[in-house]
Coordinates of C-alpha atoms and ligand atoms in Angstrom, one line a residue:
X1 CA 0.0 23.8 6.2
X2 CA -2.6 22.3 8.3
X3 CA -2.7 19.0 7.9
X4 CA -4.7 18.2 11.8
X5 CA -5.9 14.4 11.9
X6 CA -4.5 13.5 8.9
X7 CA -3.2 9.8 8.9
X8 CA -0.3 9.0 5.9
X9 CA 1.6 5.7 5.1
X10 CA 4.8 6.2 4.2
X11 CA 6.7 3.6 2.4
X12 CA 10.5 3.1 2.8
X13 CA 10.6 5.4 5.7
X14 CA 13.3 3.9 7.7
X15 CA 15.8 5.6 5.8
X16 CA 17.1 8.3 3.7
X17 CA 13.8 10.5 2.0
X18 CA 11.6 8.6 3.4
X19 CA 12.6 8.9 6.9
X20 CA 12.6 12.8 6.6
X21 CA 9.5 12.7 5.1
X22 CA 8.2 11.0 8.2
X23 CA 10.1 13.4 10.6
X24 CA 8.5 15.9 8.5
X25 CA 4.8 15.0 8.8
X26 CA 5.2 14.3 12.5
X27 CA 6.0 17.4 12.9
X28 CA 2.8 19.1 11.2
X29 CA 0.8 16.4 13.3
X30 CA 0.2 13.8 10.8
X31 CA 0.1 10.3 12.3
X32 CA 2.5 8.6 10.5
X33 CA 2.5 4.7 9.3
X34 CA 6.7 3.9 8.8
X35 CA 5.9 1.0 6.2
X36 CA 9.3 -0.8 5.5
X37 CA 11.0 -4.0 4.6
X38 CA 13.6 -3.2 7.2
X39 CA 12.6 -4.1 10.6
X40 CA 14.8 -2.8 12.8
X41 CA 15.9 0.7 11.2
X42 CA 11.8 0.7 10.7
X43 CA 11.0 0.3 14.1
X44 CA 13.6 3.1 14.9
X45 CA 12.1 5.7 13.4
X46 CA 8.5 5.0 14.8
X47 CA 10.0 4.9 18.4
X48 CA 12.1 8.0 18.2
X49 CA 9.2 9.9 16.9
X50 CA 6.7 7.9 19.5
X51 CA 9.5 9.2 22.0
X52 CA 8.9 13.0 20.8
X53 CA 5.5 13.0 21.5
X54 CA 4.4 12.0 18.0
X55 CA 1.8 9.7 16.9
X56 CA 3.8 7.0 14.7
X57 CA 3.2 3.2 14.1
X58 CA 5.6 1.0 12.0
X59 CA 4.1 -1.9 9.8
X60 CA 7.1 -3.8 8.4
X61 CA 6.1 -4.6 4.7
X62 CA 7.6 -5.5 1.7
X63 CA 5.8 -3.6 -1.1
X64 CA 6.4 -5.8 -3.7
X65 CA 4.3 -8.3 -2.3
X66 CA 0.2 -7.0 -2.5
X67 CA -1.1 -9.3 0.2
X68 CA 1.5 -7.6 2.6
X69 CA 0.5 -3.9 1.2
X70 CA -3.2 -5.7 2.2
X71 CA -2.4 -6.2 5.3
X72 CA -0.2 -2.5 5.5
X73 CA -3.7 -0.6 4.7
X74 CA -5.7 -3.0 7.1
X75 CA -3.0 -2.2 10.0
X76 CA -3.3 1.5 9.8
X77 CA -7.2 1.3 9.2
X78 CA -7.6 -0.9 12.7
X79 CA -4.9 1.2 14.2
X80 CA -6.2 5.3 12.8
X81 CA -9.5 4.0 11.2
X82 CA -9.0 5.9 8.1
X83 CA -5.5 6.9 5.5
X84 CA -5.5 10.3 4.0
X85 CA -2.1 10.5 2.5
X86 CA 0.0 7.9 0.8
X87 CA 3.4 8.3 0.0
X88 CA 5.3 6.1 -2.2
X89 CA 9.0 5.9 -1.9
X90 CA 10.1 2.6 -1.1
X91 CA 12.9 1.9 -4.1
X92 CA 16.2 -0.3 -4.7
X93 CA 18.5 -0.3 -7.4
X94 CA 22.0 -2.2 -7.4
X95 CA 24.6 0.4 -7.8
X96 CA 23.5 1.0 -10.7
X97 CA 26.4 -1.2 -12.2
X98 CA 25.6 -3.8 -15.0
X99 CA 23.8 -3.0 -18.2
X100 CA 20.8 -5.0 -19.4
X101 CA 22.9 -8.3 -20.7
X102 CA 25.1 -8.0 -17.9
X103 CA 22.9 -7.5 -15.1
X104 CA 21.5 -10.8 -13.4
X105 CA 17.5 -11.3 -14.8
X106 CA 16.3 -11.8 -11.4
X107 CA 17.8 -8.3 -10.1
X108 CA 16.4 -6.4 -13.4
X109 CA 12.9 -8.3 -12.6
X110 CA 13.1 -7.2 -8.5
X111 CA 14.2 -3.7 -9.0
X112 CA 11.1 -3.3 -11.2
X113 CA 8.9 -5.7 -8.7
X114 CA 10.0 -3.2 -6.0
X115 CA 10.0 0.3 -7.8
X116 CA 7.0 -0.2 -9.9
X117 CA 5.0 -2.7 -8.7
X118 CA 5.8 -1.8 -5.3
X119 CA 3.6 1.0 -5.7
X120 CA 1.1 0.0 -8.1
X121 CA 0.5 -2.6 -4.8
X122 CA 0.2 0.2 -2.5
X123 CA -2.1 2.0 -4.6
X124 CA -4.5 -1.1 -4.9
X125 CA -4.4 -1.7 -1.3
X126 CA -5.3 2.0 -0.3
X127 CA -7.3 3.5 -3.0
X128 CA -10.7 1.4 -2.4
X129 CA -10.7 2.5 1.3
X130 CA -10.1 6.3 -0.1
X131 CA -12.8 5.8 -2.9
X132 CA -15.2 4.7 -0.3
X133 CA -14.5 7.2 2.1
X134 CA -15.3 10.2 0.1
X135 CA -13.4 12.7 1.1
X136 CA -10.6 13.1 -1.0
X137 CA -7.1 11.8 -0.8
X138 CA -3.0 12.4 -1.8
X139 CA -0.9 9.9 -3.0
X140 CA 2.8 11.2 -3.9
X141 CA 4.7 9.0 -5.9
X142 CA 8.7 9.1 -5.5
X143 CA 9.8 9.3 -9.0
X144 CA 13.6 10.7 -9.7
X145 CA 15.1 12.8 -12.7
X146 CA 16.4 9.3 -14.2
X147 CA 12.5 9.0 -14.8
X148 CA 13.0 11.5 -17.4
X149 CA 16.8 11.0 -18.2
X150 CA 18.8 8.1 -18.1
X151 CA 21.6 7.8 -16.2
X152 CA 24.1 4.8 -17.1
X153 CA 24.9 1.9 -16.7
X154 CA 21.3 1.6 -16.1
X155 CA 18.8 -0.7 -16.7
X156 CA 15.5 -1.2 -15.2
X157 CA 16.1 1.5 -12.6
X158 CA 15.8 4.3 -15.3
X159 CA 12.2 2.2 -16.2
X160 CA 10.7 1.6 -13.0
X161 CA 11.2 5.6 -12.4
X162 CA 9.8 6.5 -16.2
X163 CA 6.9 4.0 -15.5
X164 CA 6.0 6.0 -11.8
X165 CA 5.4 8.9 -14.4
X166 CA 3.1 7.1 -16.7
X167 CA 1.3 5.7 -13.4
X168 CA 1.0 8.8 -11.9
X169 CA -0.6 10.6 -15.1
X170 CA -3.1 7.5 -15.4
X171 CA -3.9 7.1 -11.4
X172 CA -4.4 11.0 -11.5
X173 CA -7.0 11.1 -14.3
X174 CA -9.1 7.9 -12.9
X175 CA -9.2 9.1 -9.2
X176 CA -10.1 12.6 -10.1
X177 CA -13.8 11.7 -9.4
X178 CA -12.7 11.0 -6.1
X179 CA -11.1 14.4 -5.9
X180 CA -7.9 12.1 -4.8
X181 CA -4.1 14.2 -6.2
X182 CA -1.5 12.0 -8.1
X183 CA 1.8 14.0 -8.7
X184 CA 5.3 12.6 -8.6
X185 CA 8.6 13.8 -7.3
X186 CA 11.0 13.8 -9.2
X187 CA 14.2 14.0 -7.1
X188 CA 18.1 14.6 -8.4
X189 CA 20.9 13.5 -6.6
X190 CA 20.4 13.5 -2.7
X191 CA 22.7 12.5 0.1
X192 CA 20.8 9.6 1.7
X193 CA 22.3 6.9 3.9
X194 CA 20.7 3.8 1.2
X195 CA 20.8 4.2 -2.5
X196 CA 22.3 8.1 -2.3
X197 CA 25.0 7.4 0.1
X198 CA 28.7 8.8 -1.2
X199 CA 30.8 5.9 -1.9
X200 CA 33.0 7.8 -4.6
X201 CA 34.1 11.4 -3.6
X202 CA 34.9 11.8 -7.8
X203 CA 31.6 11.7 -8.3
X204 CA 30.3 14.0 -5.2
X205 CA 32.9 16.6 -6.4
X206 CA 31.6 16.2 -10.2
X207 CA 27.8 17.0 -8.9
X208 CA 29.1 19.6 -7.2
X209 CA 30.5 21.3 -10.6
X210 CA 27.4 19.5 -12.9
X211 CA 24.4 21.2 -10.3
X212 CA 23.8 24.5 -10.7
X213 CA 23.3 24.7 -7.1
X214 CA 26.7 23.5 -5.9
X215 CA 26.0 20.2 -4.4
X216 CA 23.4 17.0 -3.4
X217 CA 20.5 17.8 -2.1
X218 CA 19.2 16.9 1.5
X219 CA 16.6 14.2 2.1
X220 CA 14.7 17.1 3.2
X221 CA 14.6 19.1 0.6
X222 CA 12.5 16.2 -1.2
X223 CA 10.6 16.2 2.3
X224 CA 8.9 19.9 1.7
X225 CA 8.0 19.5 -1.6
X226 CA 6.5 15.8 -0.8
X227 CA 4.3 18.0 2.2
X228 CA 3.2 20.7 -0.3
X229 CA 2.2 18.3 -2.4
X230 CA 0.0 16.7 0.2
X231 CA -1.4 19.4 1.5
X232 CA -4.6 21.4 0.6
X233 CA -2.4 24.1 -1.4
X234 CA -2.0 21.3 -3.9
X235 CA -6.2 21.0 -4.2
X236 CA -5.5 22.0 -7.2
X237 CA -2.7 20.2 -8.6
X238 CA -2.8 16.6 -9.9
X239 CA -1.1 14.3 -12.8
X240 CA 2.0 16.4 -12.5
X241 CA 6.0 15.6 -11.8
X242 CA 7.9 18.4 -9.5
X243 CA 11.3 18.3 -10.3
X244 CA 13.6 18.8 -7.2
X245 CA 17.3 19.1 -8.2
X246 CA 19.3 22.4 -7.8
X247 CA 18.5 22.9 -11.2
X248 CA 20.7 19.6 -12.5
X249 CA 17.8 19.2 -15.4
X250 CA 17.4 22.9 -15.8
X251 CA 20.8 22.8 -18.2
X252 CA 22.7 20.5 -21.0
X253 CA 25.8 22.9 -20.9
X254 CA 28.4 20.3 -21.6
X255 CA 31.2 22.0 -19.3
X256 CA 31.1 22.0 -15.5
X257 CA 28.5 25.1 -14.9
X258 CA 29.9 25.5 -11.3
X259 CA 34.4 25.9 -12.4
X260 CA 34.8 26.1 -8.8
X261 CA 31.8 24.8 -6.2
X262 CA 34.1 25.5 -3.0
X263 CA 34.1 29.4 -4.1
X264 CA 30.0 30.5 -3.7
X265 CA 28.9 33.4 -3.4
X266 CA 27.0 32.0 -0.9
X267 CA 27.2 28.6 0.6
X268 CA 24.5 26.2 -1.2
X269 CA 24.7 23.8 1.9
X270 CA 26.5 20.8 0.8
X271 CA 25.1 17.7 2.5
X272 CA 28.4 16.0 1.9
X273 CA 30.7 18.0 4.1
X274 CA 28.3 18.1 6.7
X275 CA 28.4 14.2 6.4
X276 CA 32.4 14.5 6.6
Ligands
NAD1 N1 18.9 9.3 -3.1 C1 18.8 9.8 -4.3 O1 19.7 10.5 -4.9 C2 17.5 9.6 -5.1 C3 17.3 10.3 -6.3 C4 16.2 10.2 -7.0 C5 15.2 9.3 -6.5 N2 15.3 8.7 -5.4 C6 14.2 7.8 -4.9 O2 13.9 8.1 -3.6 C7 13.4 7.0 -2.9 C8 14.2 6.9 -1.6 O3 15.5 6.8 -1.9 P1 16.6 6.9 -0.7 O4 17.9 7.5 -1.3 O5 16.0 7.6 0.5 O6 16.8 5.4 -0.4 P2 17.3 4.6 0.9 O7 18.0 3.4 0.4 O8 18.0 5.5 1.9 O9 15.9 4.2 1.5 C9 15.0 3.3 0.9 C10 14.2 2.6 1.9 O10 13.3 1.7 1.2 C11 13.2 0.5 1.9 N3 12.9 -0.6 1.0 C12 13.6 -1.3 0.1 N4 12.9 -2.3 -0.5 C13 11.7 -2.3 0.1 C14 10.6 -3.1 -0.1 N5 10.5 -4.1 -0.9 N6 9.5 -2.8 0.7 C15 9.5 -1.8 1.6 N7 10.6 -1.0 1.8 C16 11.7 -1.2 1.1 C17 14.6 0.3 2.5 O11 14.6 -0.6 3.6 C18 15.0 1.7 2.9 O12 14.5 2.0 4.2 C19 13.6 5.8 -3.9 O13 12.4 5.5 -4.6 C20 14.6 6.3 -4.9 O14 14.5 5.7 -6.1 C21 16.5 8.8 -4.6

């Protein structure tokens, strides 16, 4: 994938799927805009990829705020004069615990100013500069597979991640003109340090048994796809969701598909033991 002189913003990159998606552009020799809330665990991840050679800025931003996704596009304009790629991944939820009575209002109305919002902000703060530009654009939204299946206790989590969908249809068919790609990701259950990390090993094991594939997924593995999907073998491609989830959607077999996920044929790589 050649992705020379490209510039991308990447939101929610000091951690988890959004870090490895910056590690992975880096490393194709995109300069890469770390756009976080997080300050310090932002400015970590510009400097160790600054200290490998890379090209790498971090803009600390909260997305959920559109004069400080402004002032994220005007950064990266002064700083690479032009944004190519903009990936959308900055999310929160609240351990998912509380239903929508029991669940404070001002949480329910956050996770949706964040998850939602969030990128509908980003998306108004970097599509006139890509409209103007002319040549083209990629914007990868991060839904997940509670998008398009709920997960509970949930509450507006499961919306903010079916709403990305919608968004990513509509963006798609109005920036087509501008020959700018809008496809989602639609990630399963990943290991991640943030909202994936393994507080209950129940629930590890029952993925394990539920995913065809025997285990979580790495942040990685949502990293590649998010890369294809930016990239000119994509030129193609726009409006769509790309499921990424060892299968977990593929099946409603009610009974643990995997009996026994520490006997594989072969190993599926299990993020969790390596963790261990
Ligand atoms: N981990 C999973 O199993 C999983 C599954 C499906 C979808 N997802 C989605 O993938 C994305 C990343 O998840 P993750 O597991 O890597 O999470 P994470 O918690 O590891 O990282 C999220 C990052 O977003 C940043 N962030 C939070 N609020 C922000 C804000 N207002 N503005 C800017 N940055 C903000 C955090 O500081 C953090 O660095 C999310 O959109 C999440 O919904 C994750």
């Amino acid at each position: 994938m050649d992705f020379k002189n490209k510039v991308a913003i990447i939101t929610g990159a000091a951690s988890g799927i959004g870090k490895a998606t910056a590690y992975a552009f880096a490393e194709h020799s995109v300069s890469v805009v770390v756009a976080d809330i997080d300050p310090i665990k932002g400015k970590l991840v510009s400097d160790y990829l600054k200290r490998k050679g890379y090209r790498s800025i971090f803009i600390e931003t909260d997305v959920s705020s559109p004069a400080q996704t402004d002032r994220m596009a005007s950064k990266t304009l002064k700083e690479y004069g032009k944004i190519d790629i903009l990936v959308n991944n900055a999310g929160i939820e609240f351990g998912d615990k509380g239903n929508i009575i029991d669940m404070p209002y001002g949480k329910l109305k956050r996770i949706l100013d964040v998850n939602l919002y969030g990128y509908i902000n980003c998306a108004r703060s970097v599509v006139p500069h890509m409209r103007e530009r002319k040549q083209g654009g990629k914007i990868v939204n991060v839904s997940s597979v509670e998008g398009l299946s709920a997960l509970l206790p949930g509450t507006s989590y499961q919306a903010s991640k079916s709403g990305i969908i919608g968004l990513t249809r509509a963006l798609a068919i109005e920036l087509a003109p501008w020959k700018i790609n809008v496809n989602a990701v639609a990630p399963g259950a990943i290991a991640t340090e943030g909202m994936g990390a393994a507080h209950d090993q129940k629930i590890v094991e029952a993925y394990r048994r539920r995913i065809p594939w025997g285990a979580r997924g790495f942040p990685k593995d949502i990293a590649g796809p998010i890369l294809f999907l930016s990239s000119e073998y994509a030129r193609y491609i726009t409006g769509q969701v790309l499921v990424v989830d060892g299968g977990y959607l593929a099946s409603i077999t009610p009974e643990p598909l995997v009996p026994d996920p520490h006997s594989h044929p072969v190993s599926p790589e299990d993020p969790d033991l390596e963790i261990k």
